[in-house]
Short mmCIF file of C-alpha atoms and ligand atoms in Angstrom, two decimals:
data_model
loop_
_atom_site.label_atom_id
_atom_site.label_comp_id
_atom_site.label_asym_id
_atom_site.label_seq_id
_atom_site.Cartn_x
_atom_site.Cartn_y
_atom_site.Cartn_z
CA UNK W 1 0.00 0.00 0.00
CA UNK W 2 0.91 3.29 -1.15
CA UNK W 3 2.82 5.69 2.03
CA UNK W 4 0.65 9.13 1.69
CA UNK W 5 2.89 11.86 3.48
CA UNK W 6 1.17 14.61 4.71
CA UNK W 7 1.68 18.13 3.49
CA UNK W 8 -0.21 21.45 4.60
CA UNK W 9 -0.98 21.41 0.93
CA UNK W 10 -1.72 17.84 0.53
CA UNK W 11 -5.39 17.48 -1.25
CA UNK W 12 -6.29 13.75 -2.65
CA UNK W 13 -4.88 12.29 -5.62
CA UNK W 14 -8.07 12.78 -7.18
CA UNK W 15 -8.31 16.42 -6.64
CA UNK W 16 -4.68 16.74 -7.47
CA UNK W 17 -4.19 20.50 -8.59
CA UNK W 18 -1.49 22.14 -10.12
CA UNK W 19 -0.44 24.25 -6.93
CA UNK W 20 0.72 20.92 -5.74
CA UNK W 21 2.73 19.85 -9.28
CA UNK W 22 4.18 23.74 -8.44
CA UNK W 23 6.03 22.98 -5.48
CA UNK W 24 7.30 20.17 -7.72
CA UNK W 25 8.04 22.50 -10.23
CA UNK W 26 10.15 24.84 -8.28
CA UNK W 27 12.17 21.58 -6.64
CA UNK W 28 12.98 20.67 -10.39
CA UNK W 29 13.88 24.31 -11.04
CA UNK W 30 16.15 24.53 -7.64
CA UNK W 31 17.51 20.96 -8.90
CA UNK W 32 18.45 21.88 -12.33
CA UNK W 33 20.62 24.66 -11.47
CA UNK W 34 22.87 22.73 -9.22
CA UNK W 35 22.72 19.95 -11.90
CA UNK W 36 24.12 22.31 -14.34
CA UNK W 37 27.65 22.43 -12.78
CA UNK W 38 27.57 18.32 -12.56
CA UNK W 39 28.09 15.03 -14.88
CA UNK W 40 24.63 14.33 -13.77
CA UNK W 41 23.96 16.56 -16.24
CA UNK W 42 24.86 14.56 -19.07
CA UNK W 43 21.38 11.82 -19.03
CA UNK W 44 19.11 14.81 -18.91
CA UNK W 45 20.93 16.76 -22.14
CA UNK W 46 21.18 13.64 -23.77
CA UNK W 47 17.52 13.04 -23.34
CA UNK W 48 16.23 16.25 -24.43
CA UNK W 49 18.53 15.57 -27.80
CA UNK W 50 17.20 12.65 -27.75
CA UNK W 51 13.54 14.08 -27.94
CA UNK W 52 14.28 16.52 -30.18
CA UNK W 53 16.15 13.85 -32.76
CA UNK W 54 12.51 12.37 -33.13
CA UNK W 55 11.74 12.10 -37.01
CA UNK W 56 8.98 13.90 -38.04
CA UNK W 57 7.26 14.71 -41.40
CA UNK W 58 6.72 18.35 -40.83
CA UNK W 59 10.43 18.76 -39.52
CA UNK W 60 11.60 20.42 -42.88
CA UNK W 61 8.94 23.14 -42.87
CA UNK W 62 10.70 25.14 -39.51
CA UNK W 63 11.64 27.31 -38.67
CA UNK W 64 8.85 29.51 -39.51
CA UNK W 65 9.34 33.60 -40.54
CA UNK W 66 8.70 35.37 -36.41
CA UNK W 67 5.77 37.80 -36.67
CA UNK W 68 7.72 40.72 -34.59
CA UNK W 69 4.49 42.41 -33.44
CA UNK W 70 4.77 40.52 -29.97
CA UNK W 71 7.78 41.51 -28.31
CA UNK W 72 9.03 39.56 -24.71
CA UNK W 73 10.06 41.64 -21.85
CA UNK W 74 12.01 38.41 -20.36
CA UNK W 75 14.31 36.11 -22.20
CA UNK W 76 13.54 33.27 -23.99
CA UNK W 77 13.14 30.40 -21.44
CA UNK W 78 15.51 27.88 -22.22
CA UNK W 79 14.59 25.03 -23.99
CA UNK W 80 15.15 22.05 -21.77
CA UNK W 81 13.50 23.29 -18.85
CA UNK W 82 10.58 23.15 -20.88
CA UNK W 83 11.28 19.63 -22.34
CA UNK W 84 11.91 18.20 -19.30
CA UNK W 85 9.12 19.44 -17.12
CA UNK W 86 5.64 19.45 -17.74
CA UNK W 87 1.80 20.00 -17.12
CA UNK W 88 0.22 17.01 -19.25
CA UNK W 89 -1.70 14.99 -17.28
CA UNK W 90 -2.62 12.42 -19.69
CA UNK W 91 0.64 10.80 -19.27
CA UNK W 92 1.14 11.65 -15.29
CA UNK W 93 -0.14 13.78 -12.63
CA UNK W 94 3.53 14.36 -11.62
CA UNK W 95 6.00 17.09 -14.15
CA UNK W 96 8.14 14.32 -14.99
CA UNK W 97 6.13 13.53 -18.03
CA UNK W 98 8.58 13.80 -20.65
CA UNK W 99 8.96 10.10 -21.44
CA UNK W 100 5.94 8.62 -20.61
CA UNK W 101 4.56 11.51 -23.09
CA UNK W 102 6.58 9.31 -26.29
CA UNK W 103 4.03 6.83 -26.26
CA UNK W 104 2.25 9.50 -28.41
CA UNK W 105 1.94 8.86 -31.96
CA UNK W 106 1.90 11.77 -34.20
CA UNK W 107 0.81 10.10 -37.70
CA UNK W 108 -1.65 9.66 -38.73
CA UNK W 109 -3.16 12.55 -36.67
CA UNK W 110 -6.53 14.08 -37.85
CA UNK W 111 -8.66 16.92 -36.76
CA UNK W 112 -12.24 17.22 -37.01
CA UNK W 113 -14.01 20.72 -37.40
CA UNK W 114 -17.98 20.04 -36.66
CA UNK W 115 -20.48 20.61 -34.94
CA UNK W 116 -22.22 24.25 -35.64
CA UNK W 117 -20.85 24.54 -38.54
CA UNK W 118 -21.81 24.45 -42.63
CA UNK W 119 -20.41 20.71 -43.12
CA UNK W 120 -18.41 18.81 -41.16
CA UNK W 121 -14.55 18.52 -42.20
CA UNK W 122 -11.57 16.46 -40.87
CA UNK W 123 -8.04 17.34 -41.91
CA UNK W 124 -4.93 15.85 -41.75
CA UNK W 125 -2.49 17.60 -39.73
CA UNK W 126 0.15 17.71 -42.03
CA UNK W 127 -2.74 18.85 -44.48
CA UNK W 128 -3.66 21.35 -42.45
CA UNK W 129 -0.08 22.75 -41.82
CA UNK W 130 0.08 23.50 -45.78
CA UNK W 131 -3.20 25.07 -46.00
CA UNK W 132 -2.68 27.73 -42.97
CA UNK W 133 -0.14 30.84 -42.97
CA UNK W 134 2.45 29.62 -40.86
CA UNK W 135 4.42 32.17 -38.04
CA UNK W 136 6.76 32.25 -35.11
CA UNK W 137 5.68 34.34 -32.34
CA UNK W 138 7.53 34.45 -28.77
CA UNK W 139 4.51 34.58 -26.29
CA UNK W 140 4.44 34.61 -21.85
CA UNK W 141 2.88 31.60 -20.55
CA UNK W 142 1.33 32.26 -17.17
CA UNK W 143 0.52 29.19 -15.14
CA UNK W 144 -2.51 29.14 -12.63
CA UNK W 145 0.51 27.84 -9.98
CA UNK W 146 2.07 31.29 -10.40
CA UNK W 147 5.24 30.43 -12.40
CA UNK W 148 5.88 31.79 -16.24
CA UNK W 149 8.03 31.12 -18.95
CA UNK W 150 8.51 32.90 -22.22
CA UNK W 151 8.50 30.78 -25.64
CA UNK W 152 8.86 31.05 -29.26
CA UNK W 153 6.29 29.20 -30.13
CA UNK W 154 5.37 28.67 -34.29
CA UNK W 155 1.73 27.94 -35.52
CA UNK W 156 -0.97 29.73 -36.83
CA UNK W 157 -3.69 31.94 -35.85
CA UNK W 158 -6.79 30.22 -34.37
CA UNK W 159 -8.73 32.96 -36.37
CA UNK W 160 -7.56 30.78 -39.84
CA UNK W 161 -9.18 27.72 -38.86
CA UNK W 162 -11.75 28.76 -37.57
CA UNK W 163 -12.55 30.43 -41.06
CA UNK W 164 -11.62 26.77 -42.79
CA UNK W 165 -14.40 25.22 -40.40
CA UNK W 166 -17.15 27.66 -42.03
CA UNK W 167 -19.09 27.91 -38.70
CA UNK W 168 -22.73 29.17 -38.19
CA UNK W 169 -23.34 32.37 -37.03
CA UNK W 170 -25.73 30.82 -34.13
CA UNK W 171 -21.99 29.01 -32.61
CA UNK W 172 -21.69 30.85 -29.84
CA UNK W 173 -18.63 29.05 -28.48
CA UNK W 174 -15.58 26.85 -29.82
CA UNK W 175 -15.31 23.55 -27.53
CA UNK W 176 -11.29 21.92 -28.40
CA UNK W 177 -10.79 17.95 -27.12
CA UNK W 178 -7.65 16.08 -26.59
CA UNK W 179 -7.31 12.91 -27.91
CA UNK W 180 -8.37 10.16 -25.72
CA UNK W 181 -6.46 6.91 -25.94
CA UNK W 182 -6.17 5.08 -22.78
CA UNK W 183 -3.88 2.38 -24.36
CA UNK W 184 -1.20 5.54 -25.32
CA UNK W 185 -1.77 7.80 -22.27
CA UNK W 186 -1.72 6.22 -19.14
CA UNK W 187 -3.01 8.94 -17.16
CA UNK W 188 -6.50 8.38 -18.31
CA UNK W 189 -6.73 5.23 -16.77
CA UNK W 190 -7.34 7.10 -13.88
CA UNK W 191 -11.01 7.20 -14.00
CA UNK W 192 -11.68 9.72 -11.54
CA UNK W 193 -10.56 12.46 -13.93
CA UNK W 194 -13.08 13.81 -17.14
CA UNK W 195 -11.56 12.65 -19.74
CA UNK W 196 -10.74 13.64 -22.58
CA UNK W 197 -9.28 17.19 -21.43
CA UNK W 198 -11.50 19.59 -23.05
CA UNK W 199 -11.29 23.38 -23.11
CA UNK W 200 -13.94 26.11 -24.49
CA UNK W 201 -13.55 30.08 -26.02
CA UNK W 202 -16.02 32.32 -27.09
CA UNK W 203 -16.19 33.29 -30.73
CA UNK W 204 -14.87 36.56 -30.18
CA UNK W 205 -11.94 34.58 -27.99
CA UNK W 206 -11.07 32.43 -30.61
CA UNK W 207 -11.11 34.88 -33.72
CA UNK W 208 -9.10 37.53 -31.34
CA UNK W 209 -5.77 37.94 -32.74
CA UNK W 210 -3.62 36.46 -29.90
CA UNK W 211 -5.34 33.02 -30.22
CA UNK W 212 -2.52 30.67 -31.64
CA UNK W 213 -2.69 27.15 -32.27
CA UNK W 214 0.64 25.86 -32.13
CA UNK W 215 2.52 23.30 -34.35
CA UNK W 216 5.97 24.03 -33.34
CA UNK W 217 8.16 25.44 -30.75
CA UNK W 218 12.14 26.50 -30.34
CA UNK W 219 12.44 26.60 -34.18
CA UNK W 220 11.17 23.10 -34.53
CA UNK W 221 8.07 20.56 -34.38
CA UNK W 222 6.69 21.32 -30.64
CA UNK W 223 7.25 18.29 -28.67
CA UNK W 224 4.59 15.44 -27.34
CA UNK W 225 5.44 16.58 -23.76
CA UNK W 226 3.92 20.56 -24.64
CA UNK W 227 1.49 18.59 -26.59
CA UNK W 228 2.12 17.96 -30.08
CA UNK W 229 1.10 18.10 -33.01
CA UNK W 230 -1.47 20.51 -32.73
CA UNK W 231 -1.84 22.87 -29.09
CA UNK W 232 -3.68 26.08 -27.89
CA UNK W 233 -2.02 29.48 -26.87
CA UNK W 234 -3.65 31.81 -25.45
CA UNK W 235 -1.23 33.76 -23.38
CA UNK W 236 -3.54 35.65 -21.82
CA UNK W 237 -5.35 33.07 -19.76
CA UNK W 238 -4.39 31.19 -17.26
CA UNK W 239 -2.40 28.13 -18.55
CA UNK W 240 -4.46 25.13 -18.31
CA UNK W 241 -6.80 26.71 -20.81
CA UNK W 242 -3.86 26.25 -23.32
CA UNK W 243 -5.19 22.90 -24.01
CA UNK W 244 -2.67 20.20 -25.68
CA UNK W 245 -2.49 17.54 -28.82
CA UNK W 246 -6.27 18.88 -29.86
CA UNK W 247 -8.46 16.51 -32.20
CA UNK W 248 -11.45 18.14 -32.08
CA UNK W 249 -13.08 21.42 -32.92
CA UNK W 250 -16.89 21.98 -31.87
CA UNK W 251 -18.66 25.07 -32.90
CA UNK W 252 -21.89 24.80 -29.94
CA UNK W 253 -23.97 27.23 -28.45
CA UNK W 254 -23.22 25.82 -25.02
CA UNK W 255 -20.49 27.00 -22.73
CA UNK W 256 -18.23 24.32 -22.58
CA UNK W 257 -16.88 22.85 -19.69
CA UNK W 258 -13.20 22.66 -19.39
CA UNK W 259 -11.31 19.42 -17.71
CA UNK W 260 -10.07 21.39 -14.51
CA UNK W 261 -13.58 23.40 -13.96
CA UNK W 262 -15.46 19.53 -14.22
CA UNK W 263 -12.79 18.48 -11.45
CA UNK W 264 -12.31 22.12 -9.36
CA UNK W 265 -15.07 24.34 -10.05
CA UNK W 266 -14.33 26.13 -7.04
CA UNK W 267 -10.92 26.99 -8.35
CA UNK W 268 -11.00 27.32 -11.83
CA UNK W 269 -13.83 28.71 -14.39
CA UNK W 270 -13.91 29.17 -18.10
CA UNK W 271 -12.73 32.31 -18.27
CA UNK W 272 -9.56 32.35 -16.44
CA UNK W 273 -8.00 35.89 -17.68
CA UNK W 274 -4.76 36.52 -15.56
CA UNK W 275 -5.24 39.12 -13.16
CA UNK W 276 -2.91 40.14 -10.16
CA UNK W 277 -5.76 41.45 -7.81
CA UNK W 278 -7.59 38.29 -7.74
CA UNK W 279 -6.04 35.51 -6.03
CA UNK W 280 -6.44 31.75 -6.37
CA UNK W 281 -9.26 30.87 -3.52
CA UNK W 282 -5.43 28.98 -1.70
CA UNK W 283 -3.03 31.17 -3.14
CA UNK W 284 -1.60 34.51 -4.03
CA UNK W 285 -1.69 35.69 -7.54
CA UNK W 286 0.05 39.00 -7.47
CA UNK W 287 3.51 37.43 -8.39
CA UNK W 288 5.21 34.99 -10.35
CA UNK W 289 8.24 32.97 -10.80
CA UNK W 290 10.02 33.13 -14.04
CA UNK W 291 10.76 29.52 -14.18
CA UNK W 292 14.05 30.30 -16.58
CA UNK W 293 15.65 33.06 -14.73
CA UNK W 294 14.26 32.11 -11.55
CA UNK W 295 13.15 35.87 -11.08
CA UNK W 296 10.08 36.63 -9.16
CA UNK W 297 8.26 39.56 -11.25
CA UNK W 298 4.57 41.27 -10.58
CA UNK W 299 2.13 39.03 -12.37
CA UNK W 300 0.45 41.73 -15.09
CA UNK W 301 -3.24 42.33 -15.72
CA UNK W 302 -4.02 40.01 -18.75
CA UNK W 303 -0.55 38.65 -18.79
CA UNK W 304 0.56 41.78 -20.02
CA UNK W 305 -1.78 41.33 -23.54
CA UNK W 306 -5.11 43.98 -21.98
CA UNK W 307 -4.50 45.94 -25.13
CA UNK W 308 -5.45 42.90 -27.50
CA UNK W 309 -7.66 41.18 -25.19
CA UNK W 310 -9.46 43.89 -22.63
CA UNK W 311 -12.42 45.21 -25.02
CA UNK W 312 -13.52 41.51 -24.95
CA UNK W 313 -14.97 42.05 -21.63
CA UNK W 314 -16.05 45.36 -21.84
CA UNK W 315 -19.56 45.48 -19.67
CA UNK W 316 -19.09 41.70 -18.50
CA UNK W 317 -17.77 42.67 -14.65
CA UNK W 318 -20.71 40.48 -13.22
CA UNK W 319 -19.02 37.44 -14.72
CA UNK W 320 -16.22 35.34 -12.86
CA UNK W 321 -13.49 36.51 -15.26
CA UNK W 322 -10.19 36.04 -13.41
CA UNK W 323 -10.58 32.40 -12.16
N1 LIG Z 1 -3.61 20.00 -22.02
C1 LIG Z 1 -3.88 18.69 -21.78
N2 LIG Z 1 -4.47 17.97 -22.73
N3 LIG Z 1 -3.56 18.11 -20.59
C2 LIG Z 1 -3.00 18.82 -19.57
O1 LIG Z 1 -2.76 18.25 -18.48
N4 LIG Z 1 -2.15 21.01 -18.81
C3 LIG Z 1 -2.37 22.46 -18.95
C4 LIG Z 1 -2.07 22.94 -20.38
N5 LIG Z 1 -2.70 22.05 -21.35
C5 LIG Z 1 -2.71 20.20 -19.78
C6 LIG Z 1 -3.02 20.75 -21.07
C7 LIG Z 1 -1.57 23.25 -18.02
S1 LIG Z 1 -2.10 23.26 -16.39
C8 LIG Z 1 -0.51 24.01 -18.43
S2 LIG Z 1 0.28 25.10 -17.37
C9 LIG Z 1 0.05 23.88 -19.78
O2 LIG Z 1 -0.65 22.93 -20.58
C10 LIG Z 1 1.50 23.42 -19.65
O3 LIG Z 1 2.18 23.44 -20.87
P1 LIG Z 1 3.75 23.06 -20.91
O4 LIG Z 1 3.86 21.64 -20.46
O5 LIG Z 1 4.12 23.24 -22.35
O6 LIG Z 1 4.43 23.99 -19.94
#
């Protein structure tokens, strides 16, 4: 039987959060640096080469032309942090995901665009990598657990397929799915969370400029640990609406229920904009902890994006907005 140790955080595994996966994530960060200086440093290089060695038949397409209108006010975080550590919980509730997340595989990989919508369509991904306009942007990622990281991610603009999918003007919302595959992703054995891990935007959320889906990242084919082939970023939301390896689009009139507000709905709601004034109902939001730099920096209103994003909820202050 399974030793539980007792933490002033400690919540079932069930209602696992990813406050707890933080402290985890800070221990790796701590750990890392004083790896750095050591040969122990060597099996965690050689895996991240390793990863990013994978064939894969979009590889010769990168790196895509940066679109310099979104400019970082941090560095770049470095690559292997972010291979080596990460939110996917398909393949783990823990951050050490990375090689449990190669069971993934990335061909064939379709994508269906249906429900409200003129006529159902599915697309293959590498089909629909030569039908969008493709662009680098380097984009803040603000986690819910108060840390951030800054990435050049590559992709295309929600906006585009969302104009390939031909919705009807009564859609109201777009629901996105993650593939489900119990056999692949070990994590959703675990019946007690609601799988698949689904995640919703409002028309106007998904057609706003900042709404990137994301093929690629570093230069390169993102990885199936930050949820390749096809992943959400929204950089102004919270991070767990950034939903990974999507195969499904649904145009609905229903708000959709995301995976964490099904498990949490105390905690976390659709609309999850990042805002310092309103903390977590357990935890502080006002700062955050630049997981590359290990800098602790004043979280910003909107992640820093309000002038893109803010005019989407003008007149909507009696809505929960900021969880
Ligand atoms: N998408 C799926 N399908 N499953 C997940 O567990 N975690 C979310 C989001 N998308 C998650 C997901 C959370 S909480 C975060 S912070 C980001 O992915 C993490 O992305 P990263 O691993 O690239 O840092």
């Amino acid at each position: 039987m399974q030793v539980i140790r007792r933490r002033p955080w400690h919540l079932p595994e069930r209602l696992a959060t990813p406050e707890a996966l933080f402290l985890d994530r800070r221990r790796f960060v701590a750990g890392a640096a004083a790896l750095a200086l050591s040969p122990a440093t060597m099996p965690v290089t050689a895996f991240a080469q390793r990863i990013a060695d994978l064939p894969d038949p979009s590889a010769s397409l990168y790196p895509f032309k940066r679109n310099e209108k979104y400019p970082l006010d941090r560095p770049i975080t470095n690559e292997s942090i972010n291979l080596a550590y990460n939110n996917f919980f398909e393949f783990g509730s823990s951050k050490s995901i990375a090689g449990a997340a190669q069971a993934l595989k990335l061909r064939p990989w379709t994508v269906t665009l249906d429900g409200m919508v003129e006529k159902p369509q599915t697309f293959g991904i590498d089909e629909l990598l030569a039908r969008m306009p493709l662009e680098e942007r380097l984009y803040r990622h603000r986690c819910v657990e108060a840390w951030s990281m800054a990435i050049p991610w590559s992709g295309f603009a929600l906006a585009e397929l969302v104009k390939l999918a031909r919705p009807l003007s009564s859609a109201k919302y777009l629901r996105m799915e993650t593939f489900h595959d119990k056999a692949v992703a070990s994590g959703q054995r675990q019946t007690w969370y609601p799988w698949p891990y689904v995640e919703g935007l409002t028309m106007a959320e998904a057609t706003n400029e900042l709404a990137l889906l994301v093929t690629g990242a570093y230069g390169k084919p993102v990885s199936k640990q930050m949820g390749a082939p096809l992943r959400l970023a929204v950089p102004w939301k919270y991070g767990f609406k950034s939903i990974k390896s999507i195969v499904r689009f649904t145009f609905t009139d229903k708000q959709p229920k995301g995976f964490w507000e099904l498990l949490l709905a105390a905690e976390y709601g659709f609309w999850a904009n990042v805002n310092p004034d309103v903390p977590h109902p357990r935890w502080s939001q006002a700062t955050e902890e630049d997981i590359g730099t290990g800098e602790r920096r004043p979280t910003l209103k909107f992640n820093g994006y309000g002038e893109y994003v803010a005019g989407l909820y003008a007149g909507m202050e009696q809505e929960r907005l900021w969880t």
